[in-house]
PDB file of C-alpha atoms in Angstrom:
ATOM      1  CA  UNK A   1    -153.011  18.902 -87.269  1.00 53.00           C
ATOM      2  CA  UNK A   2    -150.097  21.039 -86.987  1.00 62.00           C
ATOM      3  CA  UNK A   3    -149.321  23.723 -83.692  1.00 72.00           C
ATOM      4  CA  UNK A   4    -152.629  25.587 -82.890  1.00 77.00           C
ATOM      5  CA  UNK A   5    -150.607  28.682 -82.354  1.00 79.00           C
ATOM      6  CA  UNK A   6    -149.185  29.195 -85.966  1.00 77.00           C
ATOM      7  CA  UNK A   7    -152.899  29.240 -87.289  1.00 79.00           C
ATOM      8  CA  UNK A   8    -153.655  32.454 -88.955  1.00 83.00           C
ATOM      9  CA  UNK A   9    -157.129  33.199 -89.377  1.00 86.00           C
ATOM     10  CA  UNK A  10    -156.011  35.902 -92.262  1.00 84.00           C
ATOM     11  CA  UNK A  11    -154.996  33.013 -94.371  1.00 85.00           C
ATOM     12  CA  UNK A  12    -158.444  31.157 -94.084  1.00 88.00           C
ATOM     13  CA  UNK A  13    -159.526  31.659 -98.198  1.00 92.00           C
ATOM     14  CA  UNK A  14    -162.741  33.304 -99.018  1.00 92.00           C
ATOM     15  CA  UNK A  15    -165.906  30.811 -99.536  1.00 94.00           C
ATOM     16  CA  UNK A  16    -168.553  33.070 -99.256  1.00 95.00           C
ATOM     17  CA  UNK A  17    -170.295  32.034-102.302  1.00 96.00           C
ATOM     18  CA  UNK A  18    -171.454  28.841-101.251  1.00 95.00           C
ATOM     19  CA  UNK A  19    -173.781  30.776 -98.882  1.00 95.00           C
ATOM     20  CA  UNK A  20    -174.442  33.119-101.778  1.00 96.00           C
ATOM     21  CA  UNK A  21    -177.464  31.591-103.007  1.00 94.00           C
ATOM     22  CA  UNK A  22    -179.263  34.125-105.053  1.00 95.00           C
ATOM     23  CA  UNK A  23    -175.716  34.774-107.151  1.00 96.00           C
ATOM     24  CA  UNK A  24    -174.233  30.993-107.245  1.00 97.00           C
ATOM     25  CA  UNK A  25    -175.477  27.655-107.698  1.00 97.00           C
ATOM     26  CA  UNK A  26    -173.122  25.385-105.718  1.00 97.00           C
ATOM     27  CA  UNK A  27    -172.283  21.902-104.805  1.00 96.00           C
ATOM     28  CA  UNK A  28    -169.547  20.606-102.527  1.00 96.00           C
ATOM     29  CA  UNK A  29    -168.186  17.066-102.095  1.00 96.00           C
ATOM     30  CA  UNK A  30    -164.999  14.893-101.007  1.00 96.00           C
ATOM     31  CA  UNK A  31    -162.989  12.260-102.865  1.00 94.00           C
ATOM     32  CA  UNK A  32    -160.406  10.542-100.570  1.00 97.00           C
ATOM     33  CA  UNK A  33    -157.352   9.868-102.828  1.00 98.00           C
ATOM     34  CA  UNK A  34    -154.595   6.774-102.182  1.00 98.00           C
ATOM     35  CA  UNK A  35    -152.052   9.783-102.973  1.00 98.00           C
ATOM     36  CA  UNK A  36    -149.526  11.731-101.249  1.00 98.00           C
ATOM     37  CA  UNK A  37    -151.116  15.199-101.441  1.00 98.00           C
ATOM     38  CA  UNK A  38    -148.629  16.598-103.619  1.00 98.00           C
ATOM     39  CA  UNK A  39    -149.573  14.875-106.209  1.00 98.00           C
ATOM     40  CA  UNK A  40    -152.965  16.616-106.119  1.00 98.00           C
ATOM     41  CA  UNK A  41    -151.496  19.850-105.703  1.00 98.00           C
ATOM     42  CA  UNK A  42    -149.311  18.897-108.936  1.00 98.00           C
ATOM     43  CA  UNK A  43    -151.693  17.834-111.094  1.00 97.00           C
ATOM     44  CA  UNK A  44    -154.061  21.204-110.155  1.00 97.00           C
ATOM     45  CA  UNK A  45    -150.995  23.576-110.454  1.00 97.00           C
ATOM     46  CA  UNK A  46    -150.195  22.616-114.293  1.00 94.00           C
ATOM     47  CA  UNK A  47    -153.656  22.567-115.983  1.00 93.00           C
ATOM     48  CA  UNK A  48    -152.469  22.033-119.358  1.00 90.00           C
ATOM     49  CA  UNK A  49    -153.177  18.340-118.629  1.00 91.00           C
ATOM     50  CA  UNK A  50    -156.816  19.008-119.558  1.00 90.00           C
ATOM     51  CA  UNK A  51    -156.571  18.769-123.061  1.00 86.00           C
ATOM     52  CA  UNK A  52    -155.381  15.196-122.598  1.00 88.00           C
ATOM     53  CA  UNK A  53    -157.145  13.756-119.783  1.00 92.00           C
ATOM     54  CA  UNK A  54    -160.320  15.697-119.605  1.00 93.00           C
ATOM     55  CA  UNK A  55    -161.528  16.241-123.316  1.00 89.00           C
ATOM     56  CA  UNK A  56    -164.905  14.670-122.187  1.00 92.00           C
ATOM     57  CA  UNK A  57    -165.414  17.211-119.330  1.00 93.00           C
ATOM     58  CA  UNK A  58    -163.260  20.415-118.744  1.00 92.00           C
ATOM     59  CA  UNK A  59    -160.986  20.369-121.451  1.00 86.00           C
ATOM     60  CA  UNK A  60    -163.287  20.288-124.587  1.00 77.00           C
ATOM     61  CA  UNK A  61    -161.642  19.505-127.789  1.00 70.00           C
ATOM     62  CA  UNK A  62    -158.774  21.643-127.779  1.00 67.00           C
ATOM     63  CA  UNK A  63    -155.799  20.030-129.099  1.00 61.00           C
ATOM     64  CA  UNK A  64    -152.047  21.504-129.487  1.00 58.00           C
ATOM     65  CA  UNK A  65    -148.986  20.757-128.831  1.00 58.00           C
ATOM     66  CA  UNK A  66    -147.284  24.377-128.323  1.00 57.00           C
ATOM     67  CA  UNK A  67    -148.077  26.722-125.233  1.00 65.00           C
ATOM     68  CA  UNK A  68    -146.868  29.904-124.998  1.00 73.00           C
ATOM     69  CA  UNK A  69    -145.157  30.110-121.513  1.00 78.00           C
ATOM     70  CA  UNK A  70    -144.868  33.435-119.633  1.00 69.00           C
ATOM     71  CA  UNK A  71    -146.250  35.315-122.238  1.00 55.00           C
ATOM     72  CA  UNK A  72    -148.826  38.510-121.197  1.00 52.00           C
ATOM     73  CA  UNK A  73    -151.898  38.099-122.146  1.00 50.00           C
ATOM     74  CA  UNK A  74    -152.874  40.014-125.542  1.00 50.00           C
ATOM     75  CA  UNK A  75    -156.588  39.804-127.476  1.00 53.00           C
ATOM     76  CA  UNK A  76    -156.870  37.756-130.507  1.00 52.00           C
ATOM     77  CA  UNK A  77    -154.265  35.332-129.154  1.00 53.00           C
ATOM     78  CA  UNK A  78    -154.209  31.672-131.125  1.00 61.00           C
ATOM     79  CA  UNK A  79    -152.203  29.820-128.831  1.00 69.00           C
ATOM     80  CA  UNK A  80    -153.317  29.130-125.677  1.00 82.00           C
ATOM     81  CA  UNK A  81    -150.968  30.693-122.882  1.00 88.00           C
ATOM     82  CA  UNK A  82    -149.898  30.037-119.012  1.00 89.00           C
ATOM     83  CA  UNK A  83    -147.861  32.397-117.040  1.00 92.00           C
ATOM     84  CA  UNK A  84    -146.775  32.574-113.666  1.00 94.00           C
ATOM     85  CA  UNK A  85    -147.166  34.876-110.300  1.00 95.00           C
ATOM     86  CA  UNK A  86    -146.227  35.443-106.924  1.00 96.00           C
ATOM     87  CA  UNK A  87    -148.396  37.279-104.226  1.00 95.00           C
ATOM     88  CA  UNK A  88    -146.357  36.874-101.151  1.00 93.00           C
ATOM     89  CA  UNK A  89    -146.061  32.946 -99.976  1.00 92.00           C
ATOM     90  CA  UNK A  90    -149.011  32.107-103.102  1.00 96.00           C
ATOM     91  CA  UNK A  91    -148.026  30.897-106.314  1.00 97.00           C
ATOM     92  CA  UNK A  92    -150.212  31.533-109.024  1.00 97.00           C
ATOM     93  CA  UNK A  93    -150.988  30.110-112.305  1.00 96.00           C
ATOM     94  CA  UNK A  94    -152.945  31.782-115.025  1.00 95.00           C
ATOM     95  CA  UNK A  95    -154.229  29.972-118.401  1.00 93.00           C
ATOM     96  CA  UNK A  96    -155.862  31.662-121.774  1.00 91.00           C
ATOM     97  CA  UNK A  97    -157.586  28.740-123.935  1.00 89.00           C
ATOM     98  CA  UNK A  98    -158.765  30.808-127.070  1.00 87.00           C
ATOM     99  CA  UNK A  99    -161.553  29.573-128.496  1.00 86.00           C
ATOM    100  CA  UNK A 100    -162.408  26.678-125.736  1.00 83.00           C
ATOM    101  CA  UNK A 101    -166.259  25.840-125.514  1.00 88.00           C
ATOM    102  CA  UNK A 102    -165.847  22.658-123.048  1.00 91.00           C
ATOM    103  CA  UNK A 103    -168.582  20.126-121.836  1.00 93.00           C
ATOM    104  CA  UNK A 104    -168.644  22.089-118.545  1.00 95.00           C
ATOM    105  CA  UNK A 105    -169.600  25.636-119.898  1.00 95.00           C
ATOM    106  CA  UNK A 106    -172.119  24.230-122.048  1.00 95.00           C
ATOM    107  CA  UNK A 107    -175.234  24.146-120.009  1.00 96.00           C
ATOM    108  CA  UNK A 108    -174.261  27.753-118.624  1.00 96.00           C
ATOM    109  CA  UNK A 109    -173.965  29.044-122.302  1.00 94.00           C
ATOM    110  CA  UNK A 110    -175.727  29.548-125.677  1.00 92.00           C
ATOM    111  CA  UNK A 111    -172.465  30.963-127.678  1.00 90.00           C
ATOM    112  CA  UNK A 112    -170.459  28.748-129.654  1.00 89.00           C
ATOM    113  CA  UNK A 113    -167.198  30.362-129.455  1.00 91.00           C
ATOM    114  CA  UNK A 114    -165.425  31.886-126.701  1.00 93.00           C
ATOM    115  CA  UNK A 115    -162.668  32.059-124.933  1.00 93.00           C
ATOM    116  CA  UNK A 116    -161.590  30.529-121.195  1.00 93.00           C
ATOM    117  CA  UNK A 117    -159.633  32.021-118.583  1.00 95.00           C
ATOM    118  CA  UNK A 118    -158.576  30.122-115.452  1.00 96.00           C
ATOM    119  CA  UNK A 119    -156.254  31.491-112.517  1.00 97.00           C
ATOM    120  CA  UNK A 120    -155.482  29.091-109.988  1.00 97.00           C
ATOM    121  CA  UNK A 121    -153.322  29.311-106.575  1.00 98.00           C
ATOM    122  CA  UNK A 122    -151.669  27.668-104.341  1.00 98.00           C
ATOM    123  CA  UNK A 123    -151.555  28.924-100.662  1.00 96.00           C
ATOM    124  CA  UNK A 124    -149.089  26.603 -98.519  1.00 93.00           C
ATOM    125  CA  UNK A 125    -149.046  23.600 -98.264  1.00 93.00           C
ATOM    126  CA  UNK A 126    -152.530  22.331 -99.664  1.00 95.00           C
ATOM    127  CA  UNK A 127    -154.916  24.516-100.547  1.00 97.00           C
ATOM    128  CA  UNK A 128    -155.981  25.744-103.794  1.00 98.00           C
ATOM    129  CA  UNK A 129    -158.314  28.427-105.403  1.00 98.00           C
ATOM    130  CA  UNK A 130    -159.308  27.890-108.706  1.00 98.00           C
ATOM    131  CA  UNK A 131    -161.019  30.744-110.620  1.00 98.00           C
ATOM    132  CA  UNK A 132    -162.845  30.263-113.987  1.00 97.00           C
ATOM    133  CA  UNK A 133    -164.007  32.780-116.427  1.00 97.00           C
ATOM    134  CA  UNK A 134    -165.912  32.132-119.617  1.00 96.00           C
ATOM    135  CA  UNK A 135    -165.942  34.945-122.060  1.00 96.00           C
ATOM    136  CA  UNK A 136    -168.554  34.100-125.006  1.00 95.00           C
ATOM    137  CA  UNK A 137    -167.961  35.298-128.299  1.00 92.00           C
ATOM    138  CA  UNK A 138    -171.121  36.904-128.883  1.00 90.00           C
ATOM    139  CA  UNK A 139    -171.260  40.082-127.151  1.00 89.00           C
ATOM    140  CA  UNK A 140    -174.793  40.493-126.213  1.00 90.00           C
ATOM    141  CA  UNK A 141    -174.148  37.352-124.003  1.00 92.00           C
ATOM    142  CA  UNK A 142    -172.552  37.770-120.332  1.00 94.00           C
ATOM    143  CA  UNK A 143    -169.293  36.022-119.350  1.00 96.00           C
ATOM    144  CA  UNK A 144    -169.919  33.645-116.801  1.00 97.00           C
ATOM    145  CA  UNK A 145    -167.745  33.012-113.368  1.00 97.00           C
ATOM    146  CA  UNK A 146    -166.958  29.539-111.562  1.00 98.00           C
ATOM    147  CA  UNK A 147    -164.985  29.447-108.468  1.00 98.00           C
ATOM    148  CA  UNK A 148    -163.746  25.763-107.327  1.00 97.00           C
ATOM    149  CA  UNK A 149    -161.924  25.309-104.038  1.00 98.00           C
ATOM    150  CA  UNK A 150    -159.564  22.672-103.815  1.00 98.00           C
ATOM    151  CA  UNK A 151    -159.026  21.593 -99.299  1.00 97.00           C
ATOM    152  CA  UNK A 152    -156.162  18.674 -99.360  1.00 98.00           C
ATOM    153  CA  UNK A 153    -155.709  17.030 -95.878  1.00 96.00           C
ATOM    154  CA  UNK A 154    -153.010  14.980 -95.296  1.00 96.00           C
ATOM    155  CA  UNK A 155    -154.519  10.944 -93.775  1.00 97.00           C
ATOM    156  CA  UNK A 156    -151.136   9.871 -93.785  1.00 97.00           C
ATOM    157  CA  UNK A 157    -148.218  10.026 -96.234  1.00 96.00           C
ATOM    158  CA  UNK A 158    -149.854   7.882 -99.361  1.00 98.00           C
ATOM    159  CA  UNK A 159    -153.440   8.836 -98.463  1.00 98.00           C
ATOM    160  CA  UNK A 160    -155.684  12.665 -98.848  1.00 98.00           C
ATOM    161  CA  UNK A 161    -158.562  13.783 -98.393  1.00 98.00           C
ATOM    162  CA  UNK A 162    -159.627  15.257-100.843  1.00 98.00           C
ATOM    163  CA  UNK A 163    -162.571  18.318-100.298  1.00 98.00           C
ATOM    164  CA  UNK A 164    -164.158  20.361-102.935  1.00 97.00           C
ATOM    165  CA  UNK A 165    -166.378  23.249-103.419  1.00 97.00           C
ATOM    166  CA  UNK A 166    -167.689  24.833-106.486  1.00 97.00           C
ATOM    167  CA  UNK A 167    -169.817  27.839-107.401  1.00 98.00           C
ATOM    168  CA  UNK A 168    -170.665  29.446-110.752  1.00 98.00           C
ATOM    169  CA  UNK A 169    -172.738  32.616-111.140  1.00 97.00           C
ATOM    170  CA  UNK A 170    -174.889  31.538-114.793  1.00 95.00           C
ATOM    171  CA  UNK A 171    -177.944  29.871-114.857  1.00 96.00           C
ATOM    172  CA  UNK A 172    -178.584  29.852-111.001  1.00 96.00           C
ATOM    173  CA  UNK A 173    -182.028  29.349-111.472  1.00 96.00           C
ATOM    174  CA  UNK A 174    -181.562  26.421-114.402  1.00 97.00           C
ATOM    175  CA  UNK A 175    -181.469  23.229-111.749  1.00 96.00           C
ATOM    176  CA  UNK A 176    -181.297  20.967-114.602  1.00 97.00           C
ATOM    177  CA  UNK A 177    -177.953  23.207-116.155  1.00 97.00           C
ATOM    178  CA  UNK A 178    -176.703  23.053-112.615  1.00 96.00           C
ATOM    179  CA  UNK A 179    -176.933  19.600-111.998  1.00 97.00           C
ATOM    180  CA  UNK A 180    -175.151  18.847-115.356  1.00 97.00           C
ATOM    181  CA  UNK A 181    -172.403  21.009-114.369  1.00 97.00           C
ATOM    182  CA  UNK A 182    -172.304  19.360-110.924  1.00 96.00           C
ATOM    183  CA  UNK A 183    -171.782  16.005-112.794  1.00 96.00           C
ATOM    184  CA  UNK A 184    -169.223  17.221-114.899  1.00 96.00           C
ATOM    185  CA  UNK A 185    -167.258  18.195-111.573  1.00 96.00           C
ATOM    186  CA  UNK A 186    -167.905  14.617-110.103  1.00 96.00           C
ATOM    187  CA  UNK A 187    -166.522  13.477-113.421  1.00 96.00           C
ATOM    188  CA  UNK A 188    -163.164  15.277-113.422  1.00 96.00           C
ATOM    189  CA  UNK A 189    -162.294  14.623-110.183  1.00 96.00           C
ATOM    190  CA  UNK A 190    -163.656  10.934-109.338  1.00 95.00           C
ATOM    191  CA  UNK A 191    -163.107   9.259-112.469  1.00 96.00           C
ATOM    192  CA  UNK A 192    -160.944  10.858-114.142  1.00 97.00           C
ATOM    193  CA  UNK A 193    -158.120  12.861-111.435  1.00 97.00           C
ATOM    194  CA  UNK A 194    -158.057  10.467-108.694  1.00 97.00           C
ATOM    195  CA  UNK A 195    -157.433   7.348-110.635  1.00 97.00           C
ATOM    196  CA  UNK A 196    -154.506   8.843-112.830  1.00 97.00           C
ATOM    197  CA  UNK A 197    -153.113  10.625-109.622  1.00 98.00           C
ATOM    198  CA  UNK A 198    -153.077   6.825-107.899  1.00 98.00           C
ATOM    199  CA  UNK A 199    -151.654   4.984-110.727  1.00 98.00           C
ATOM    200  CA  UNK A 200    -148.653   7.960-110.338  1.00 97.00           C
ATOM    201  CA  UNK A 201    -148.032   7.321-106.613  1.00 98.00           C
ATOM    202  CA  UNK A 202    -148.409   3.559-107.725  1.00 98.00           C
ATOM    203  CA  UNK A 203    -145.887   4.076-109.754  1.00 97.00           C
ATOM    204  CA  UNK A 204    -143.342   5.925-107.401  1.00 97.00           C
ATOM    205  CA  UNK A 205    -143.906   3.149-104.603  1.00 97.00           C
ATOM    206  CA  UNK A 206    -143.171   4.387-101.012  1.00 95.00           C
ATOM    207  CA  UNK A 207    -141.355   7.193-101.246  1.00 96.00           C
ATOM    208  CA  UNK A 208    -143.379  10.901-101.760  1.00 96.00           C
ATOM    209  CA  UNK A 209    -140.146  12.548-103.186  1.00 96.00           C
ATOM    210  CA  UNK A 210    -140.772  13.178-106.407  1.00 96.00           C
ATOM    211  CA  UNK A 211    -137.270  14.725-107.081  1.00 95.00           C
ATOM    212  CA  UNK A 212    -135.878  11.629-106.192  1.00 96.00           C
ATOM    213  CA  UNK A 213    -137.133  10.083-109.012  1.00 96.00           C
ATOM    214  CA  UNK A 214    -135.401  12.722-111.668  1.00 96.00           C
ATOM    215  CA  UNK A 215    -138.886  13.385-113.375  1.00 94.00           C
ATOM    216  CA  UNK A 216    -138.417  15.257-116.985  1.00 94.00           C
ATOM    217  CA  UNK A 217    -139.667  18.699-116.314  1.00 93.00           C
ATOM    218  CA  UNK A 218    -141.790  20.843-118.845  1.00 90.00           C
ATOM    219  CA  UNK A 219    -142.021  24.750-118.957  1.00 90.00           C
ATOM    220  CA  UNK A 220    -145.758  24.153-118.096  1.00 90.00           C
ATOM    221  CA  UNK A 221    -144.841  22.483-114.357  1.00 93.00           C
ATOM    222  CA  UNK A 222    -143.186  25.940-112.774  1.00 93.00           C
ATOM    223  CA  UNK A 223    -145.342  26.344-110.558  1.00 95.00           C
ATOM    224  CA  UNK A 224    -145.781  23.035-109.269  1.00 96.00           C
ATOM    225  CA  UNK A 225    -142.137  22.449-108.887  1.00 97.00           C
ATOM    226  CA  UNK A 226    -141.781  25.963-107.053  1.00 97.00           C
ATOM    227  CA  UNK A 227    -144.642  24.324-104.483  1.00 97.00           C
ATOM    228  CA  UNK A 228    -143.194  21.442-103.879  1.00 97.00           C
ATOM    229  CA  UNK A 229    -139.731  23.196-102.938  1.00 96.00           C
ATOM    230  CA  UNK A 230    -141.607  25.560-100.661  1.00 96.00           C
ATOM    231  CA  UNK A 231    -143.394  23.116 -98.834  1.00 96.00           C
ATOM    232  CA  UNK A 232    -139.856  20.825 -98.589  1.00 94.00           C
ATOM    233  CA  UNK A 233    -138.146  24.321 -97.481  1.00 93.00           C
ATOM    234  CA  UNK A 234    -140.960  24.343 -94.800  1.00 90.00           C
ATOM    235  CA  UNK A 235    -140.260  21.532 -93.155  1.00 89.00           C
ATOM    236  CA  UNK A 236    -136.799  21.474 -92.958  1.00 90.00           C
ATOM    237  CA  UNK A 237    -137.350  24.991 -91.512  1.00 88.00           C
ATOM    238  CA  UNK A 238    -139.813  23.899 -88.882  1.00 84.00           C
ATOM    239  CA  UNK A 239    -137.518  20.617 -88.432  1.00 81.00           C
ATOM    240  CA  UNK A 240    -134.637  22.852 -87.192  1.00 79.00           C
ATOM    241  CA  UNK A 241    -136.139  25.298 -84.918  1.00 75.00           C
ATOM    242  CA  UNK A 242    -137.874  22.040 -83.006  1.00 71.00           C
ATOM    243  CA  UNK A 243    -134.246  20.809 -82.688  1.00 69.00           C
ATOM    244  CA  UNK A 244    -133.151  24.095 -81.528  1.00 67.00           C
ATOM    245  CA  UNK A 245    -135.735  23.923 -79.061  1.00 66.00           C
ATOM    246  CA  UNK A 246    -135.074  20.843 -77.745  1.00 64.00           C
ATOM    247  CA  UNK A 247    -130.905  21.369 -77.835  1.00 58.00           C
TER     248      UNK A 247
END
């Protein structure tokens, strides 16, 4: 897919825990998705959707209706933040949830408070790197690390493949905390993304243009409105120099 010349091996995102047994337990998968893959890349870039459609699984119990957007991170916060960054042509997202013990952290933890800290990004056009970090509130216990890798390929325009791969580095002897965590993974994405993310390109019909549809925008979707105008940018861009060529 695509012109075998542009590929860059430079861009190819590090995996190199999933081979890292004796630091990461791991577990890969695929979910194909009757989506567009923007969708998926929207619904990853603004993770303040957790609260409402994963309290079961990743987003625990935490329940507000204020974010603070753009805001540096400071100790002691209350109210859980997002702000945004650039690193070249990847858009980055980063998200404090004070006080956030969720369903998945459980088997990997004994504290009962802590705080969460997820940075995910988006490197053009589909795929994602999603990195976890659960800091316990007791500090004789270690903060534990989760890494999930989000590959979207394109079947067609209403259809993606959807690959995953996911590594934390607690418990990587505990098979039995593993395999819950594994199943709380499964969870999120099969049961709980994919059907939501269908019943949105359901919704829209044919087309794949979300703009089209003048969608009310929150604070919270920067960065996945910024990814969808890069990748649109990108093909008009690549559209005109194949014209050129041809002319």
């Amino acid at each position: 897919m695509g012109e075998p010349e542009k590929a860059d091996p430079e861009q190819i995102i590090d995996t190199s825990f999933l081979v890292d047994g004796a630091s990461f337990f791991s577990r890969t998968g695929c979910h194909p998705v009757k989506s567009n893959y923007l969708l998926v890349v929207d619904n990853l870039l603004d993770l303040t959707h957790a609260q409402f459609l994963h309290p079961d699984t990743v987003g625990g119990d935490i329940e507000t209706e204020s974010w603070s957007v753009n805001a540096a991170e400071t100790e002691g916060s209350v109210l859980p933040k997002v702000w945004f960054e650039e690193e070249g042509q990847v858009l980055i997202a980063n998200y404090l949830f004070p006080d956030n013990v969720t369903p998945l952290w459980r088997p990997l933890i004994d504290a009962n408070t802590g705080d969460q800290h997820a940075r995910i990004s988006w490197h053009p056009a589909s795929n994602l790197a999603l990195r976890l970090k659960f800091v316990p509130g007791d500090p004789d216990e270690k903060p534990v690390d989760m890494i999930a890798m989000h590959f979207l390929t394109p079947i067609d325009e209403l259809n993606t493949y959807y690959f995953y791969a996911i590594g934390w580095n607690g418990k990587v002897d505990n098979i039995e905390a593993g395999e819950k965590v594994a199943a709380t993974v499964y969870k999120t994405i099969m049961v709980e993304d994919g059907p939501m993310i269908e019943s949105c390109q359901t919704y829209m019909g044919e087309t794949t243009d979300l703009f089209s549809l003048k969608p009310v925008l929150l604070p919270t979707d920067g960065m996945a409105v910024k990814a969808r105008r890069r990748v649109n940018e990108a093909i008009e861009l690549e559209a005109h120099s194949r014209e050129a060529l041809v002319a």
